[in-house]
Amino acid sequence: MPEMTGSRVLLTGISRNRRWLTLGSAMYGGHQICEALVPVVIGVIIDRAVATGDVAQLVVWVAVLAVLFLVLSLMWRFGARLLTYAEAGEGANLRIEVAGTILRPRGVRTDLRSGELLTISSSDADNASYFLDYIPRIVASLTAVTVCAVTLLLIDVPLGLGVVLGTPLVLVVLQLSEPLITRRIQHQQETAGRAAAVATDLVAGLRPLRGIGAHEPASRRYREVSRRSLRATLRAARTQRGFEGISATLSNLLAAGIAIAAGWLALDGAITIGQFVTVIGLAQFLVEPLAQLTVVPSWIAEARASANRVAMVLSAPPLVPDDTAELPAPPHGLDVTGLHYGSLQGLELSVAPGELVGVVAPRAADAEALVTVLAGQLAPEDYRGTVAVAGVDVAVAGHRAARAALLVEPHTTDVFTGTLRSNIVVGDDEGSRPDDPDLLDAVLRASAADDVVEVHADGLDTPVSERGASLSGGQRQRVALARALHTRPPVLVLHDPTTAVDPVTEQTIARGLRALRHGPGRGGTTLLVTSSPILLATVDRVVVVDDGVVRTSGTHDELVDRDDDYRRAVLR
């Protein structure tokens, strides 16, 4: 497959919109031809009707002028409609492609942060799609300059040669600045993306930052990043505005030179009054298409800079290779062997099929490292050891099989805009049954999310605002837990799923979780990474991880009786 570059992104957009581009460019070109013919017809009216007093000629040419205005208006209207459709569609296609790459089940290998990815999937995708608007404008401007040059050649050869030779010279001079503009615009977009990333992190973590008194340093950091973004934006803007000023000056000088030469020819009697009016009209008309052509380097630079950033995401390889090893039918066990990552130092952990196991890690870093690896958020080379489901290393399993077999619900839950139902019943992957009301009821009871549903008049159809802001922290946790349970994965990993609920609700969840996944005939395998004594009291076995290795294991009651460190970690 050819390497994805900014140029390829732009060429792909042209290819899949070639029909609308062709029609739209033809209509824009026709509009410019009619615009250029307006001063020509006015000159003819002066020479054939006004100068001679011929009323019949006046009526005929005025009618021709009216038809010209009608045609040019229709050409512009329908051409703009077609090209707006193409531009909007291409912007949507690029946003979908970027989002699809970011949301790949196997992840995406990139150093870009979420705020930068958001900027690329929105403003950069739109800026790249604007290239489709630039092409017909360039075609139309070239058409206008060509018609003017031919007309002027017919009136007077030196006037026509002035346009024919002057226009390419101006464009070549201005084209030399395109690489500089591209670099500065791309730098400005990168700094804006970094500022957006820092702002996203700051807003998401504002409450805990205030809790530990770190909001002022975080604010200072954002101000520094924001100032760098402002400086880059101003620098790019100065470059673009300076370029536009120079281009406008050159195009106006060319038009003024033509008008002055035409005045000299008229005084000398080399051209008629009607031809002089035509030349003046064409000189005035030429200003706009010349101005459009002179800013082409700036347009291309902006579109290419955005397309380069889009290509950077689209060409990013998967975080985890998509291999094809298949998994046997459930029930599945989970085996972690020789795991080295972060604070983990050769961790060995085994969960038998159908077993409910708790993991207690007095050091939060151990728990975070374990959950991160199990969640498939790392490339295989970023850690050592294996994570196997049913004896198959998930790093070499087909991504659909691995995703269907192992689900990790992190402590930081995501709830999306929509309804309670749409946040719980998601997807149609194997193990998920959106049309099973009995399963949904059982999941709601097991996660204690039935209370969340009952307190709202609209029940499951209750709207949920962005990021679940309309729900409390405990309600968001229960909705996320219900979603994880509803998918019915053979192996489920939960990280602190009940930290925001009260003890009574937590007890309900502990009993419901065991009954739903480990009752008679259930056969689910569950790993609970938690320090909650209520949850740990219901598991089959507790494994204590300390300093990156398994220190001890046993039932909750056994460990409470014999292990002082365990008691300090879980009893509260």
Short mmCIF file of C-alpha atoms in Angstrom, two decimals, residues 190-422:
data_model
loop_
_atom_site.label_atom_id
_atom_site.label_comp_id
_atom_site.label_asym_id
_atom_site.label_seq_id
_atom_site.Cartn_x
_atom_site.Cartn_y
_atom_site.Cartn_z
CA GLU A 190 0.97 21.80 15.93
CA THR A 191 1.29 24.31 18.77
CA ALA A 192 -2.47 24.88 18.75
CA GLY A 193 -2.98 21.12 19.01
CA ARG A 194 -0.60 20.90 21.97
CA ALA A 195 -2.41 23.77 23.70
CA ALA A 196 -5.73 21.98 23.14
CA ALA A 197 -4.24 18.79 24.60
CA VAL A 198 -3.04 20.57 27.74
CA ALA A 199 -6.41 22.31 28.10
CA THR A 200 -8.22 18.97 27.79
CA ASP A 201 -6.03 17.42 30.48
CA LEU A 202 -6.46 20.45 32.74
CA VAL A 203 -10.25 20.49 32.50
CA ALA A 204 -10.49 16.71 32.98
CA GLY A 205 -8.28 16.80 36.07
CA LEU A 206 -9.31 20.14 37.55
CA ARG A 207 -11.07 18.70 40.59
CA PRO A 208 -8.20 16.45 41.77
CA LEU A 209 -5.69 19.21 40.97
CA ARG A 210 -7.57 21.56 43.26
CA GLY A 211 -7.75 18.83 45.86
CA ILE A 212 -3.95 18.57 46.07
CA GLY A 213 -3.36 22.29 45.56
CA ALA A 214 -1.71 21.86 42.15
CA HIS A 215 -4.14 23.90 40.08
CA GLU A 216 -1.91 27.00 40.02
CA PRO A 217 1.16 25.20 38.56
CA ALA A 218 -1.15 23.47 36.06
CA SER A 219 -2.64 26.83 35.07
CA ARG A 220 0.84 28.32 34.64
CA ARG A 221 1.80 25.41 32.40
CA TYR A 222 -1.27 25.98 30.25
CA ARG A 223 -0.53 29.71 30.01
CA GLU A 224 3.00 28.97 28.80
CA VAL A 225 1.76 26.54 26.15
CA SER A 226 -1.00 28.93 25.13
CA ARG A 227 1.48 31.81 24.75
CA ARG A 228 3.69 29.65 22.52
CA SER A 229 0.63 28.84 20.42
CA LEU A 230 -0.25 32.54 20.22
CA ARG A 231 3.27 33.45 19.10
CA ALA A 232 3.20 30.77 16.39
CA THR A 233 -0.25 31.92 15.25
CA LEU A 234 0.82 35.57 15.04
CA ARG A 235 3.97 34.61 13.17
CA ALA A 236 1.98 32.56 10.64
CA ALA A 237 -0.62 35.32 10.34
CA ARG A 238 2.06 37.97 9.69
CA THR A 239 3.57 35.79 7.00
CA GLN A 240 0.20 35.21 5.32
CA ARG A 241 -0.91 38.84 5.57
CA GLY A 242 2.44 40.06 4.23
CA PHE A 243 2.12 37.61 1.34
CA GLU A 244 -1.43 38.78 0.62
CA GLY A 245 -0.33 42.42 0.69
CA ILE A 246 2.47 41.78 -1.79
CA SER A 247 0.22 39.71 -4.06
CA ALA A 248 -2.50 42.38 -4.04
CA THR A 249 0.07 45.07 -4.86
CA LEU A 250 1.50 43.10 -7.79
CA SER A 251 -1.91 42.24 -9.26
CA ASN A 252 -3.10 45.85 -8.96
CA LEU A 253 0.09 47.16 -10.55
CA LEU A 254 -0.42 44.81 -13.50
CA ALA A 255 -4.05 45.94 -13.93
CA ALA A 256 -3.10 49.61 -13.56
CA GLY A 257 -0.36 49.21 -16.15
CA ILE A 258 -2.87 47.81 -18.63
CA ALA A 259 -5.32 50.66 -17.98
CA ILE A 260 -2.61 53.31 -18.39
CA ALA A 261 -1.41 51.75 -21.64
CA ALA A 262 -5.02 51.64 -22.93
CA GLY A 263 -5.48 55.33 -22.10
CA TRP A 264 -2.35 56.19 -24.05
CA LEU A 265 -3.56 54.16 -27.03
CA ALA A 266 -6.99 55.83 -26.92
CA LEU A 267 -5.45 59.31 -26.88
CA ASP A 268 -3.27 58.29 -29.79
CA GLY A 269 -6.32 57.04 -31.72
CA ALA A 270 -5.05 53.47 -31.92
CA ILE A 271 -8.22 52.10 -30.28
CA THR A 272 -11.84 53.26 -30.23
CA ILE A 273 -13.68 54.70 -27.23
CA GLY A 274 -15.64 51.46 -26.93
CA GLN A 275 -12.41 49.44 -26.95
CA PHE A 276 -10.94 51.80 -24.35
CA VAL A 277 -13.97 51.23 -22.09
CA THR A 278 -13.60 47.48 -22.65
CA VAL A 279 -9.92 47.56 -21.68
CA ILE A 280 -10.66 49.63 -18.53
CA GLY A 281 -13.45 47.21 -17.62
CA LEU A 282 -11.21 44.18 -18.18
CA ALA A 283 -8.40 45.81 -16.17
CA GLN A 284 -10.78 46.31 -13.25
CA PHE A 285 -12.17 42.80 -13.65
CA LEU A 286 -8.67 41.30 -13.82
CA VAL A 287 -7.91 42.45 -10.28
CA GLU A 288 -10.05 39.73 -8.67
CA PRO A 289 -8.86 36.66 -10.66
CA LEU A 290 -5.26 37.87 -10.44
CA ALA A 291 -5.65 38.31 -6.69
CA GLN A 292 -7.08 34.77 -6.48
CA LEU A 293 -4.16 33.35 -8.45
CA THR A 294 -1.56 35.23 -6.42
CA VAL A 295 -2.82 33.77 -3.13
CA VAL A 296 -2.79 30.22 -4.53
CA PRO A 297 0.54 29.45 -2.77
CA SER A 298 -0.99 30.50 0.56
CA TRP A 299 -4.09 28.33 -0.07
CA ILE A 300 -2.01 25.32 -1.04
CA ALA A 301 0.31 25.81 1.92
CA GLU A 302 -2.56 25.84 4.42
CA ALA A 303 -4.29 22.83 2.88
CA ARG A 304 -1.03 20.87 2.62
CA ALA A 305 -0.07 21.62 6.22
CA SER A 306 -3.40 20.26 7.43
CA ALA A 307 -3.25 17.32 5.03
CA ASN A 308 0.22 16.43 6.37
CA ARG A 309 -1.19 16.24 9.91
CA VAL A 310 -4.15 14.16 8.72
CA ALA A 311 -1.75 11.82 6.91
CA MET A 312 0.36 11.53 10.06
CA VAL A 313 -2.64 10.00 11.85
CA LEU A 314 -3.90 7.90 8.92
CA SER A 315 -0.44 6.39 8.38
CA ALA A 316 0.12 5.59 12.08
CA PRO A 317 0.52 1.83 12.52
CA PRO A 318 -1.67 -0.16 14.92
CA LEU A 319 -0.45 -0.21 18.49
CA VAL A 320 -0.83 -3.99 18.58
CA PRO A 321 -0.34 -6.09 15.39
CA ASP A 322 -3.46 -7.71 13.98
CA ASP A 323 -2.52 -11.38 14.02
CA THR A 324 -4.90 -14.25 13.37
CA ALA A 325 -4.52 -16.77 16.19
CA GLU A 326 -7.99 -17.99 17.17
CA LEU A 327 -9.30 -18.65 20.66
CA PRO A 328 -11.19 -21.81 21.67
CA ALA A 329 -14.77 -21.65 22.91
CA PRO A 330 -15.26 -20.33 26.48
CA PRO A 331 -14.92 -20.70 29.39
CA HIS A 332 -11.50 -19.07 29.35
CA GLY A 333 -8.79 -18.66 31.92
CA LEU A 334 -6.38 -15.74 32.24
CA ASP A 335 -2.62 -16.23 32.66
CA VAL A 336 -0.05 -13.49 33.21
CA THR A 337 3.52 -14.77 32.95
CA GLY A 338 6.79 -12.96 33.68
CA LEU A 339 5.21 -9.51 33.27
CA HIS A 340 7.65 -6.60 33.41
CA TYR A 341 6.11 -3.17 32.95
CA GLY A 342 6.33 -0.05 35.06
CA SER A 343 6.59 -1.18 38.67
CA LEU A 344 5.84 -4.83 37.82
CA GLN A 345 8.87 -7.10 38.18
CA GLY A 346 8.09 -10.44 36.56
CA LEU A 347 4.51 -10.76 37.82
CA GLU A 348 3.00 -14.25 37.69
CA LEU A 349 -0.80 -14.44 37.96
CA SER A 350 -3.26 -17.16 36.96
CA VAL A 351 -7.06 -17.11 37.01
CA ALA A 352 -8.76 -20.42 36.27
CA PRO A 353 -11.83 -20.61 33.99
CA GLY A 354 -14.92 -19.65 35.98
CA GLU A 355 -12.91 -18.28 38.90
CA LEU A 356 -13.54 -14.93 40.62
CA VAL A 357 -10.20 -13.55 41.82
CA GLY A 358 -9.36 -10.34 43.62
CA VAL A 359 -6.05 -8.50 43.28
CA VAL A 360 -4.96 -6.17 46.06
CA ALA A 361 -2.04 -3.85 45.31
CA PRO A 362 -1.06 -1.59 48.23
CA ARG A 363 0.99 0.42 45.74
CA ALA A 364 -1.36 2.03 43.21
CA ALA A 365 1.38 1.92 40.56
CA ASP A 366 1.28 -1.90 40.55
CA ALA A 367 -2.47 -1.94 39.95
CA GLU A 368 -2.27 0.71 37.21
CA ALA A 369 0.53 -1.13 35.43
CA LEU A 370 -1.35 -4.45 35.49
CA VAL A 371 -4.60 -2.94 34.21
CA THR A 372 -2.78 -0.98 31.49
CA VAL A 373 -1.17 -4.12 30.08
CA LEU A 374 -4.37 -6.18 30.33
CA ALA A 375 -6.32 -3.43 28.55
CA GLY A 376 -4.10 -3.74 25.45
CA GLN A 377 -3.02 -0.10 25.65
CA LEU A 378 0.61 -0.95 24.95
CA ALA A 379 2.58 -2.22 22.00
CA PRO A 380 4.07 -5.70 22.60
CA GLU A 381 7.59 -4.29 22.67
CA ASP A 382 6.69 -1.87 25.48
CA TYR A 383 6.50 -4.64 28.05
CA ARG A 384 8.01 -8.07 28.68
CA GLY A 385 6.05 -11.19 29.45
CA THR A 386 2.79 -12.59 28.15
CA VAL A 387 -0.91 -12.18 28.78
CA ALA A 388 -2.76 -15.28 27.65
CA VAL A 389 -6.48 -16.03 27.42
CA ALA A 390 -7.32 -19.73 27.11
CA GLY A 391 -3.61 -20.35 26.59
CA VAL A 392 -3.35 -17.98 23.60
CA ASP A 393 -1.18 -14.86 23.86
CA VAL A 394 -3.52 -11.90 23.26
CA ALA A 395 -0.67 -10.13 21.43
CA VAL A 396 -0.98 -12.66 18.58
CA ALA A 397 -4.73 -13.23 18.70
CA GLY A 398 -7.03 -11.73 16.07
CA HIS A 399 -8.24 -8.40 17.39
CA ARG A 400 -11.92 -9.36 17.24
CA ALA A 401 -11.29 -12.59 19.11
CA ALA A 402 -9.16 -10.85 21.74
CA ARG A 403 -11.67 -8.04 22.19
CA ALA A 404 -14.57 -10.48 22.51
CA ALA A 405 -12.70 -12.68 25.00
CA LEU A 406 -11.11 -10.10 27.33
CA LEU A 407 -12.74 -6.88 28.48
CA VAL A 408 -11.03 -4.46 30.85
CA GLU A 409 -13.15 -1.78 32.52
CA PRO A 410 -10.76 0.87 33.88
CA HIS A 411 -11.30 2.86 37.04
CA THR A 412 -11.79 6.09 35.09
CA THR A 413 -15.06 5.41 33.31
CA ASP A 414 -16.39 7.07 30.18
CA VAL A 415 -20.08 7.84 29.78
CA PHE A 416 -21.22 9.32 26.49
CA THR A 417 -23.86 11.71 25.24
CA GLY A 418 -27.08 9.82 24.52
CA THR A 419 -29.39 7.94 26.88
CA LEU A 420 -28.92 5.49 29.71
CA ARG A 421 -29.91 2.70 27.33
CA SER A 422 -27.41 3.68 24.65
#
